[in-house]
Each structure stands twice: as structure tokens, then as C-alpha cells.
Amino acid sequence: MSTRYDHIVIGAGHNGLVCAAYLARAGRSVLVLEAAEEVGGAARTAEIAPGFRVSACAHLLYGLHPRVIRELSLRRHGLDYASASLQTAVMGADGSVLRLKTDHAAGAIDAADIVALPGFRRRLLKMARHLRPMLLMQPPRLAGRDLKQNIDLARLGFAIRSMGQADMRDFLRIATMNVFDLVQDNFASPLIQAAFAADAVLGTNLGPRSPGTVLTLLYRLIGEVGPVQGAVALPRGGMGAVTQAIAASARDFGATIRMGAAVGRIRVEGERVVGVELADGEFIAAGSVVSNASPQRTLLDLVGPRHLDAGFQRDIGKIRAKGNTAKLNLALSGLPAFRGLDAADLAGRIVLAGSPSAIEAQFDPSKYGEWSPEPLMEITIPSATDATAAPSGQHVLSAVVQYAPYRLKEGWDAARARYLEVLLDHLERFAPGIRQQVVAQQLLTPLDLERDYGMPGGHWHHGELAIDQLLMLRPVNGAARYAMPIAGLFLCGAGAHPGGGVTGAPGHNAAQAVLAEAKPLERAA
Amino acid sequence: MNPDLAPAQHDSARATTRIGLKETPFAPRLRPLNQFEALEYWQGYWSPAHFGNMEREYFAIRNTASVFDISPMNKYRITGPDADAFLQRLVTRDVTKISVGRVAYTVWCDDAGQVIDDGTLFHLGEQDWRLCCQEHQTFWLEASARGFDVSVREETEEVAGLSLQGPTSFSVLSRLGLGGLETLKPFGIRRWPFRGHELMVSRTGFTGDLGYELWIAPGGALDLWDALMEAGQGIGGVEPTGSHALNMARIEAGFLGAQLDFIPADKAIRAGRTRSPYELNLGWLVDLAKGQFTGRKALVEEKARGSRYCLVAVDIEGKEPAEGSLVYHKQKTEVGHITSGIWSPTAKRNIGLASLKRPFGDTKTEDLWVEIYALHELRWEKVMARVRVVKAPFFEPARRRATPPLPF
């Protein structure tokens, strides 16, 4: 084949597809190469048993960027929510339950905390809102900025300054502290404390007492679903439906998506990228290559050290990416009976977390290569609101399980079966009888996430979300503007700014960087 | 717990742990000769600064034969299927042009194209190299080796090194019975058996004169020393020298010293203090056409944009050594400083190397001055001396390159 493309996108994860759609929308010829047989990457819906369909990895939407939804016409291409604003039920080990929806709380919570909640949320949401301009902006360079970048930096500075003096002081005070202290300062009831602490640490390798966990909490609150900031949405058809919609949009704009096409190498000739070689040896030429794969995989494996400066290679190799999160998916013969929860609760989001101290205690063993026996879980039962998820009367349960260390002492291959039993035992304590309801199960340990989803170290964000790995330091200092040091090579995935989560922001920003720097290929008339 | 810290094991730990500076294999001969215990620190080793008469040592380098113990030089053995590829990415020169049995002087840079260190690269065999340099490079070499099928092993302690330099060095070395030594060209390597060891000889050095560097296993070091001293008898002798005399010779030769004429990029703390090869007058070592190497992109950009500094050889009016002095344009504007400077007994000139802000030293070479402060018997005297930019080296005898070298 002698076809040449303006741009090749490696990986049809949601960011790769968003990037491809924007590039195609700008009139470029775009080929997306995906190793798997379907699009989606970590935002994929898997059939774990006949008729049981569940979001394999990520399962909730915190803020697919409104501009991405609008500009890529994702609604028209099938994006739909089974629920656009989920309620959260927090369950303590002692059987206590707290119900939370936006500013309203009920159940195991002090009256004073109920009164304090709206003000606390308003404060955090305001701070998060002021951080929002940075989402769709290429991180400014620390040196050698041009006018546009100075304006971007000024906008971010202005956004923070425009909070007003009191709010800005507050922001600068709490932005780098830990969520444990923050919730202690603001609430007395353990479950409301646990709810915010859980949101801060889910998907990270951090405990509530780890520095920077207020920032991860703010990150989660930047997004909006419809008009509601900080809402949590359950997409109809699972996360796979979201990426299917983005893929449909990309195709509509003219992008080609090839499945089962694993990339073996990014070919560099002279000083620039000239295309990719598939694992089977086929070469496809392109003006530039945009990688949705992690920075580590893209640069160390696909490009290779011979084309890199040694310091840059070392920095990429040192990106902190140790996953501490597993995913458990269950096919159930009936609706599980969580103690004290009603049908409305089961249609929402269920968080198993007793208190910030309990979560911190669950984090502790992971530091030493052990799992937590009573882990923090974020559970959804999509079939409660989405009839397409499971056969009638039956259900699927999707659980993000916190604190399952990538480097497990005894190794995941040996321990996987035992870990599954630990998790089912834990669930059984909250939902007696659930063990008997299990028809099929899927457990994705960090090792599986690395092997099957290309997440380095099994980390959901391709690299820890921490102050030293964000903004102009993501993925590493000097390479934060999507363009890599080799001409014609770009990153568009979670390893780039602003990071993980199904936001579409890295894909959008990368496309802007590609369009700004790369001219379309001369095509034969 | 670290067993070294356990009280019960403290004494035994002390018995096996070397405390203080390391001694080289030549120390048993060098130490008694060093009348003033004039020692310097060199990367963990003690190294002689002088042996009591620096002038005598210097003139031995230029008139007879001298030895300087280079055993503390950091030596890294680089082997494995990717050894060539690893070095090609590490250094600025094209290593495919360095044949087996040859030595090349080179520099290596960080990502920003700033010089980390300079050194000599010995091509010992197929995919078998030794890198010799002044500064420790373990971290950088290990970082650079990731993803290459290569072994990088420090062998500093396993190889004793002695630099034999001076006009009679060929004659002295010939007396050791090294057949064919006369055909050894500059930067060539040859090996001979020597009293149960292998003696490796490279025609290299840091003096800009005729000379050799001799490499042998530590066990053979003292025999080599004794043989050289004996060989020198009747032809002017072989003079042990320290770093001070060597420093004079290397400035005359226009060679750079790490930590003197440039700050290794990985050691610099302040921004803007490091230098690129172009800024050290080492552009001839940079092969931008050879393909990727660390710092290449930055050097391509620097070449297009222009360099900030230059390093030039200077001839200074008068006789007062100018090392460390500031250089002025029109006696007013500060444009740089003298990084190394001596009165050269051989060139009979007051010479130095100067780091200047371009365009000074590059296109603007007129009306440059150096302000020298000299302490003479508790009185500081200030001299404003004219500086002329000249071509290095200041001294380059034909014998340096003559093959065969003339016998003495």
C-alpha cells in the first residue's frame, strides 16, 4: 500500500478518537490504528457473559468537555446518559449510610454538616471553575513563550486572581494540602468526610493523607455534565457507547479507523517521524504521528532510545506510574441487596468507605506490596438504569477497587484468584447473598490494565496526578506541549496535560498542537 | 537495618573499609619522592601536586621525559552488541570513524547540548571500548545505557595508568624492548607483553608533546615504574611530575580542564554557567550529520541561532599570569574572564584561555584588555594589560606527530 496520511493516530482510546476527529474536521487525512478489535481503550464496554455488558475499565463520566461534545456533535452520534447526575450512597462498615446529591445530604450525618455542605461545595466548585481555562490550553512554556502562551498564562493567573482576595488566599492555602486535613477542618461526620476523601483518591496511588489530594479532588470537580458542575454521569450503553459516538464523529469527518492493527514501531528518518510500522511489518507513511499510548510506551518502546536524548529518555522512564486501582465487574442473577439501600440508591453510585482514617488504613498495606482486605470501592449497577446492560431481571455490577498495588509482593498471576475471593467476601459484608448471585466475573488487576490496556504500571492516568507531574511538568518538564522532541511526533493521551479521566481534553489540545505545527501533506492532484 | 551500622559489627566493618583517600598502584614509589607531601584530591585518590620543584618538572616535560600518574582517571569499559550504538548516541563524534586500535578525543553533552565532560575514547576491539575522563560518569552512563544491549563497567581500579611525556619519551620507552614502537602513530594503540603482564601503550597525552600513556594491571605497575626509571639513566632521566607542571604544559597545548575552563553540565547549579562544544572552541568534535546523539537537537538550534560564548586563546601583554582576571572591551565593558593563564617558559609569552561573550573574541577582537591583580610582598598591584586573541596551541613541536619519532 502506498497510501500516505497527513496524520496517523496510534490507539483508538477516547483521546485518540477525539484528536482524530478534530484533525479530520480540519480537513486532514487521518488514519487511526487500534490494536484491539474494537475502539475505546480504557473507555470500552465489555460483554463479560452473554447479554451482560459493562464498562470494562472507567465507568463514570465526570466531565467530557462540553466543547468536545458540541464541536464533535457527540449527541447526534449517540452520546446519551442513563443518568446525568448520580446520587451517591456512602456505606460505612458499621452499616451506616449517607446519601449525597449535589448540595443535599441525608442519613448518617450531623445537622451541622448538612448546613456546612453547600458552602463547602460552593467553595471547591468555584476554585475548580477558576482552574477550568487550563483544561483546553496547552501548558505555557516556562521559558521562551510567545504572545499566545503569555496570554494563556495570564488568563490562568487572572482566573486565580479574579477569585477575589479571600478566595485566592484560600485556594493557595488548600491547593497543595491533603484532603484528610481539609475534610477534618470542615466536617465532623465520618461518612461525609469519607465521601470527599474517596473522590480525591480514586484511581490514584494516594491516600487521603498524601499531599496534593485536594488538587485531585478539585480536578474531579472541574468538569460538568450538562449545566451541572461536579456532576457524575452514567452513560447509556456504558463507556463504550461514549467512545463509539466519538468514533462515529471521527468517521463522519472522514477519519479512517483500522482495528486489529498493532503498531510495532514509529519510524524515524533523519530528524523526523515518517510513519509507523505495524507489528506485521506493514509500513504506513504519514506527515505526523499522534500517539494515544502512554509516553513511556510511545517513546521508550515505539520510538526507541536511539532517537532520543538520554536525559529526556531517563525522565520519561522515571514518570511515577504505579497503579493502585483494580476493576471488578460482576454479572449477577438479580439485583444485589445492599444493606439499608433502596432502589434509588442502587441506581446511583455506591461508595464503600467508612472514614478518611479507614481509607488511609486501607492505603497502608499497598505501600508494602499488599492489597487492602477491606478496600474502598466505587460501585455502579448500570443495569438498574440501563436496560441494555443485562438480560431482563438480571444485573451487572461495576466496581473500582482502591489499593491493589501494581507491585504485589506475591505477584498478581499467582494471587489473582485469592484476591477475587477477598473482594467478594468484602462485598458480601455490605450486600449479603451477593456471592450466590454471581453468574460471571471479570477482575482487572493493575497488571492486567498494563498488559491489556497499555497503562504503564497499571495506572489509570498513565502517570500519577501529582503536582510534580501536572501542567508544564506533564508528562515531563520541557515536553508538555504535546509535541515531542522528534519532529512530527505528538502525544494525545492521559499522560499529557491535563491527564486522565474521560474528558477528551488531551485529545482536543493535541489536535490543536498538531494543526498549529504540521502542514497537510502535498497530495497528488 | 544496615549491618554496617550495627555496633557489634563496627570494628570488623572498619577493618575492611578503606578510609581516606585511595592510593594508586604507583604510590609506593611516588610517596617517598614527594618531599613536601604536596598532594591533591583527584576523584577520591591522592595525586601529587608537585615533587618539590615545579620548574624542574615542567622542563622535564619539554626537554627530557616525565611521568605523571594517571591511574585516578575514571575508566569505563563499554562492551556488548550495542556498544558502538550506545557510544554513537552518547558522544558528539562519529564513533564509526574510530577504528579498532585508535583513540579519539571527544566530548559528551546533556540534552541542552551543554558539555558534561571531555575524555578519550579507546577502541580496544570489536564492540569493546574504554572511556577515560576526569569526572565520575556512572550515573550519566547508566542513564544513557537504558534500552541498549551494552555493559558499562567502571574499571578505574583495575588499570594503572602512567603518562610518559617529553622529547625523550620514545627513546626511554624503546629501551623497554617494545618492538615496532617507532611505527605507533599519534592516537594509536599497541600492546606488548611486559614481565608477566600486558602493557598497553597509546600515543596520547595531555602535554601537546611527544608522549605515550602506558596502561597495565596494578600488579605490574611497580615493575613498569622501575623499568622506566632504569631506562632513563644516561639519557636525561625520567622525572616524576605533579599536576602543577602538567597544567602548564596543557595550557601551552591549548587543552581544556574540566572545572577550570568549563563547568561540567551535570555539576553546574546556576543557570547559564555551562558551555556547549561550540562555546569551547570544540565545534570540530561535533558531527551533526552522524544521526541522533544526546544534545544534537539543541546544538542544531544553537548553530542556527548563534552561540552565546566563545573560548579563545589569548596572548597577554607583560608577564603577570592572568588566571581568573576579568576581560574588558575598551577597558570599560566586562566581556569575560581568563579561565587558565600562565607565563609560558617555552613560548616565552604570557598566555591564557579566555571565555568571552560573543561577539567578543569571535568577530570583535580589537581593544580587549585584562585587569590583573597581583600581590607583591603584601601590596596589591593592578595592571591593565592588552589582550590579543591568537590561535592555539601556543607550542606545537613537530616531534609531537613525527612517526617514527626521532631517537634521542
mmCIF file of C-alpha atoms in Angstrom, chain A residues 286-504:
data_model
loop_
_atom_site.group_PDB
_atom_site.id
_atom_site.type_symbol
_atom_site.label_atom_id
_atom_site.label_comp_id
_atom_site.label_asym_id
_atom_site.label_seq_id
_atom_site.Cartn_x
_atom_site.Cartn_y
_atom_site.Cartn_z
ATOM 1 C CA ALA A 286 2.334 9.916 7.473
ATOM 2 C CA GLY A 287 3.239 13.548 7.866
ATOM 3 C CA SER A 288 2.989 13.214 11.599
ATOM 4 C CA VAL A 289 2.138 10.618 14.216
ATOM 5 C CA VAL A 290 -0.001 11.297 17.263
ATOM 6 C CA SER A 291 0.121 8.697 19.995
ATOM 7 C CA ASN A 292 -2.709 7.925 22.376
ATOM 8 C CA ALA A 293 -0.420 5.373 24.020
ATOM 9 C CA SER A 294 1.377 6.320 27.220
ATOM 10 C CA PRO A 295 4.501 8.492 26.980
ATOM 11 C CA GLN A 296 6.534 5.536 28.220
ATOM 12 C CA ARG A 297 5.254 3.114 25.591
ATOM 13 C CA THR A 298 5.348 5.704 22.819
ATOM 14 C CA LEU A 299 8.869 6.941 23.402
ATOM 15 C CA LEU A 300 10.732 4.064 25.017
ATOM 16 C CA ASP A 301 9.191 1.196 23.037
ATOM 17 C CA LEU A 302 7.762 2.540 19.787
ATOM 18 C CA VAL A 303 10.363 5.210 19.053
ATOM 19 C CA GLY A 304 13.275 3.748 20.984
ATOM 20 C CA PRO A 305 16.184 5.290 22.866
ATOM 21 C CA ARG A 306 18.417 5.694 19.828
ATOM 22 C CA HIS A 307 16.276 8.570 18.626
ATOM 23 C CA LEU A 308 16.042 10.314 21.986
ATOM 24 C CA ASP A 309 18.300 12.451 24.125
ATOM 25 C CA ALA A 310 19.440 10.428 27.138
ATOM 26 C CA GLY A 311 18.155 12.908 29.724
ATOM 27 C CA PHE A 312 14.702 13.001 28.169
ATOM 28 C CA GLN A 313 14.651 9.218 27.960
ATOM 29 C CA ARG A 314 15.598 8.995 31.646
ATOM 30 C CA ASP A 315 12.873 11.458 32.634
ATOM 31 C CA ILE A 316 10.227 9.550 30.655
ATOM 32 C CA GLY A 317 11.396 6.328 32.305
ATOM 33 C CA LYS A 318 11.023 7.924 35.717
ATOM 34 C CA ILE A 319 7.428 9.078 35.353
ATOM 35 C CA ARG A 320 5.728 7.940 38.518
ATOM 36 C CA ALA A 321 3.107 5.483 37.343
ATOM 37 C CA LYS A 322 2.318 2.775 39.847
ATOM 38 C CA GLY A 323 -1.295 1.768 39.638
ATOM 39 C CA ASN A 324 -3.052 1.070 42.890
ATOM 40 C CA THR A 325 -6.526 0.503 41.500
ATOM 41 C CA ALA A 326 -8.274 -2.639 40.282
ATOM 42 C CA LYS A 327 -11.559 -3.095 38.481
ATOM 43 C CA LEU A 328 -14.135 -5.750 39.352
ATOM 44 C CA ASN A 329 -17.066 -6.462 37.034
ATOM 45 C CA LEU A 330 -19.801 -8.904 38.023
ATOM 46 C CA ALA A 331 -22.700 -10.428 36.143
ATOM 47 C CA LEU A 332 -25.495 -11.017 38.678
ATOM 48 C CA SER A 333 -28.614 -13.143 38.550
ATOM 49 C CA GLY A 334 -30.579 -10.471 40.412
ATOM 50 C CA LEU A 335 -30.404 -7.044 41.973
ATOM 51 C CA PRO A 336 -27.976 -7.254 44.908
ATOM 52 C CA ALA A 337 -29.398 -6.418 48.308
ATOM 53 C CA PHE A 338 -27.090 -3.793 49.799
ATOM 54 C CA ARG A 339 -27.933 -3.317 53.460
ATOM 55 C CA GLY A 340 -30.081 -0.289 54.022
ATOM 56 C CA LEU A 341 -30.098 0.817 50.380
ATOM 57 C CA ASP A 342 -33.272 1.233 48.338
ATOM 58 C CA ALA A 343 -33.838 1.036 44.591
ATOM 59 C CA ALA A 344 -32.932 4.704 44.099
ATOM 60 C CA ASP A 345 -29.608 4.142 45.854
ATOM 61 C CA LEU A 346 -28.822 1.152 43.656
ATOM 62 C CA ALA A 347 -29.428 3.290 40.570
ATOM 63 C CA GLY A 348 -26.765 5.676 41.799
ATOM 64 C CA ARG A 349 -23.198 5.415 42.864
ATOM 65 C CA ILE A 350 -22.295 3.400 45.945
ATOM 66 C CA VAL A 351 -19.098 4.121 47.812
ATOM 67 C CA LEU A 352 -17.839 1.700 50.451
ATOM 68 C CA ALA A 353 -15.830 3.938 52.749
ATOM 69 C CA GLY A 354 -16.206 4.414 56.480
ATOM 70 C CA SER A 355 -13.959 7.382 57.224
ATOM 71 C CA PRO A 356 -10.802 9.118 55.930
ATOM 72 C CA SER A 357 -8.803 7.231 58.570
ATOM 73 C CA ALA A 358 -10.237 3.939 57.378
ATOM 74 C CA ILE A 359 -9.279 4.795 53.792
ATOM 75 C CA GLU A 360 -5.782 5.761 54.889
ATOM 76 C CA ALA A 361 -5.515 2.444 56.731
ATOM 77 C CA GLN A 362 -6.611 0.666 53.547
ATOM 78 C CA PHE A 363 -3.880 2.531 51.644
ATOM 79 C CA ASP A 364 -1.148 1.493 54.087
ATOM 80 C CA PRO A 365 -0.641 -2.171 53.058
ATOM 81 C CA SER A 366 -0.216 -1.153 49.412
ATOM 82 C CA LYS A 367 2.980 0.661 50.292
ATOM 83 C CA TYR A 368 4.436 -2.704 51.222
ATOM 84 C CA GLY A 369 3.156 -4.664 48.255
ATOM 85 C CA GLU A 370 -0.030 -5.976 49.842
ATOM 86 C CA TRP A 371 -3.671 -5.427 48.986
ATOM 87 C CA SER A 372 -6.223 -3.990 51.312
ATOM 88 C CA PRO A 373 -8.536 -6.749 52.605
ATOM 89 C CA GLU A 374 -11.440 -4.299 53.115
ATOM 90 C CA PRO A 375 -10.945 -1.908 50.258
ATOM 91 C CA LEU A 376 -12.530 1.358 49.270
ATOM 92 C CA MET A 377 -14.901 0.650 46.373
ATOM 93 C CA GLU A 378 -16.851 2.829 43.996
ATOM 94 C CA ILE A 379 -19.739 0.768 42.686
ATOM 95 C CA THR A 380 -22.327 1.267 39.974
ATOM 96 C CA ILE A 381 -25.081 -1.045 38.874
ATOM 97 C CA PRO A 382 -25.652 0.268 35.338
ATOM 98 C CA SER A 383 -28.403 -2.265 34.650
ATOM 99 C CA ALA A 384 -30.558 -0.518 37.263
ATOM 100 C CA THR A 385 -30.973 2.421 34.880
ATOM 101 C CA ASP A 386 -29.867 0.994 31.536
ATOM 102 C CA ALA A 387 -31.922 -1.927 30.224
ATOM 103 C CA THR A 388 -29.329 -2.669 27.546
ATOM 104 C CA ALA A 389 -26.764 -3.668 30.165
ATOM 105 C CA ALA A 390 -28.117 -7.051 31.212
ATOM 106 C CA PRO A 391 -30.860 -9.567 30.387
ATOM 107 C CA SER A 392 -34.193 -8.683 31.928
ATOM 108 C CA GLY A 393 -34.256 -9.130 35.681
ATOM 109 C CA GLN A 394 -30.535 -9.676 35.834
ATOM 110 C CA HIS A 395 -27.816 -7.159 36.542
ATOM 111 C CA VAL A 396 -24.211 -6.065 36.123
ATOM 112 C CA LEU A 397 -22.128 -4.511 38.869
ATOM 113 C CA SER A 398 -19.067 -2.427 38.155
ATOM 114 C CA ALA A 399 -16.624 -1.617 40.952
ATOM 115 C CA VAL A 400 -13.479 0.482 41.008
ATOM 116 C CA VAL A 401 -11.412 -1.035 43.801
ATOM 117 C CA GLN A 402 -8.854 1.120 45.506
ATOM 118 C CA TYR A 403 -5.492 -0.064 46.810
ATOM 119 C CA ALA A 404 -4.417 -3.054 44.822
ATOM 120 C CA PRO A 405 -0.728 -2.312 44.262
ATOM 121 C CA TYR A 406 0.860 -2.903 40.872
ATOM 122 C CA ARG A 407 3.877 -4.421 42.545
ATOM 123 C CA LEU A 408 2.104 -7.019 44.622
ATOM 124 C CA LYS A 409 4.612 -8.927 46.720
ATOM 125 C CA GLU A 410 3.478 -12.363 45.624
ATOM 126 C CA GLY A 411 2.724 -11.340 42.031
ATOM 127 C CA TRP A 412 -0.722 -10.893 40.512
ATOM 128 C CA ASP A 413 -0.731 -14.009 38.371
ATOM 129 C CA ALA A 414 -0.371 -16.167 41.473
ATOM 130 C CA ALA A 415 -2.704 -14.143 43.680
ATOM 131 C CA ARG A 416 -5.495 -13.105 41.328
ATOM 132 C CA ALA A 417 -7.930 -15.891 42.294
ATOM 133 C CA ARG A 418 -7.427 -15.295 46.014
ATOM 134 C CA TYR A 419 -7.894 -11.551 45.570
ATOM 135 C CA LEU A 420 -11.216 -12.145 43.823
ATOM 136 C CA GLU A 421 -12.377 -14.109 46.883
ATOM 137 C CA VAL A 422 -11.256 -11.257 49.158
ATOM 138 C CA LEU A 423 -13.285 -8.771 47.144
ATOM 139 C CA LEU A 424 -16.379 -10.984 47.062
ATOM 140 C CA ASP A 425 -16.120 -11.514 50.826
ATOM 141 C CA HIS A 426 -15.893 -7.760 51.276
ATOM 142 C CA LEU A 427 -18.949 -7.176 49.072
ATOM 143 C CA GLU A 428 -20.847 -9.901 50.915
ATOM 144 C CA ARG A 429 -20.500 -7.884 54.144
ATOM 145 C CA PHE A 430 -22.366 -4.979 52.542
ATOM 146 C CA ALA A 431 -24.676 -6.981 50.280
ATOM 147 C CA PRO A 432 -25.415 -10.334 51.925
ATOM 148 C CA GLY A 433 -26.191 -13.004 49.352
ATOM 149 C CA ILE A 434 -24.352 -11.334 46.500
ATOM 150 C CA ARG A 435 -21.924 -14.264 46.222
ATOM 151 C CA GLN A 436 -24.819 -16.556 45.287
ATOM 152 C CA GLN A 437 -25.927 -14.104 42.604
ATOM 153 C CA VAL A 438 -22.622 -14.045 40.727
ATOM 154 C CA VAL A 439 -23.018 -15.529 37.241
ATOM 155 C CA ALA A 440 -19.706 -14.365 35.840
ATOM 156 C CA GLN A 441 -16.913 -12.093 36.903
ATOM 157 C CA GLN A 442 -14.061 -10.108 35.434
ATOM 158 C CA LEU A 443 -11.203 -8.851 37.581
ATOM 159 C CA LEU A 444 -8.674 -6.440 36.146
ATOM 160 C CA THR A 445 -5.628 -6.050 38.354
ATOM 161 C CA PRO A 446 -3.093 -3.285 37.661
ATOM 162 C CA LEU A 447 -1.025 -5.917 35.873
ATOM 163 C CA ASP A 448 -3.977 -6.687 33.570
ATOM 164 C CA LEU A 449 -4.516 -2.986 32.995
ATOM 165 C CA GLU A 450 -0.910 -2.690 31.912
ATOM 166 C CA ARG A 451 -0.977 -5.751 29.682
ATOM 167 C CA ASP A 452 -4.407 -5.356 28.122
ATOM 168 C CA TYR A 453 -4.952 -1.608 28.203
ATOM 169 C CA GLY A 454 -1.396 -0.313 27.819
ATOM 170 C CA MET A 455 -1.490 1.580 31.094
ATOM 171 C CA PRO A 456 2.099 1.787 32.331
ATOM 172 C CA GLY A 457 2.307 0.346 35.822
ATOM 173 C CA GLY A 458 -1.433 -0.241 35.539
ATOM 174 C CA HIS A 459 -2.001 3.422 36.339
ATOM 175 C CA TRP A 460 -5.342 4.753 35.106
ATOM 176 C CA HIS A 461 -3.868 8.156 34.343
ATOM 177 C CA HIS A 462 -0.696 6.861 32.605
ATOM 178 C CA GLY A 463 1.190 8.679 35.364
ATOM 179 C CA GLU A 464 0.324 9.856 38.852
ATOM 180 C CA LEU A 465 -1.760 13.009 39.073
ATOM 181 C CA ALA A 466 0.507 14.961 41.356
ATOM 182 C CA ILE A 467 1.747 18.495 41.407
ATOM 183 C CA ASP A 468 5.135 17.465 40.009
ATOM 184 C CA GLN A 469 3.509 15.709 37.063
ATOM 185 C CA LEU A 470 0.860 18.228 36.058
ATOM 186 C CA LEU A 471 0.602 21.189 33.708
ATOM 187 C CA MET A 472 4.007 22.125 32.303
ATOM 188 C CA LEU A 473 5.509 19.104 34.053
ATOM 189 C CA ARG A 474 3.249 16.562 32.326
ATOM 190 C CA PRO A 475 4.485 14.153 31.111
ATOM 191 C CA VAL A 476 7.913 15.684 31.858
ATOM 192 C CA ASN A 477 9.454 19.108 32.005
ATOM 193 C CA GLY A 478 10.122 20.516 28.560
ATOM 194 C CA ALA A 479 7.706 18.233 26.673
ATOM 195 C CA ALA A 480 4.342 19.397 27.967
ATOM 196 C CA ARG A 481 3.051 20.938 24.762
ATOM 197 C CA TYR A 482 2.049 17.670 23.056
ATOM 198 C CA ALA A 483 4.867 17.962 20.514
ATOM 199 C CA MET A 484 7.695 15.592 21.390
ATOM 200 C CA PRO A 485 11.375 16.394 20.728
ATOM 201 C CA ILE A 486 11.244 14.480 17.443
ATOM 202 C CA ALA A 487 9.593 16.496 14.692
ATOM 203 C CA GLY A 488 6.228 15.091 13.679
ATOM 204 C CA LEU A 489 5.581 13.177 16.908
ATOM 205 C CA PHE A 490 2.826 14.151 19.323
ATOM 206 C CA LEU A 491 1.181 12.743 22.431
ATOM 207 C CA CYS A 492 -2.580 12.951 22.902
ATOM 208 C CA GLY A 493 -3.363 10.608 25.807
ATOM 209 C CA ALA A 494 -3.781 10.708 29.560
ATOM 210 C CA GLY A 495 -0.016 11.006 30.012
ATOM 211 C CA ALA A 496 -0.249 14.502 28.548
ATOM 212 C CA HIS A 497 -1.870 17.565 30.122
ATOM 213 C CA PRO A 498 -4.415 17.679 31.715
ATOM 214 C CA GLY A 499 -4.291 13.940 32.415
ATOM 215 C CA GLY A 500 -6.654 11.026 32.780
ATOM 216 C CA GLY A 501 -10.393 10.787 33.065
ATOM 217 C CA VAL A 502 -12.746 10.702 30.103
ATOM 218 C CA THR A 503 -12.571 14.408 29.319
ATOM 219 C CA GLY A 504 -11.347 14.488 25.729
#
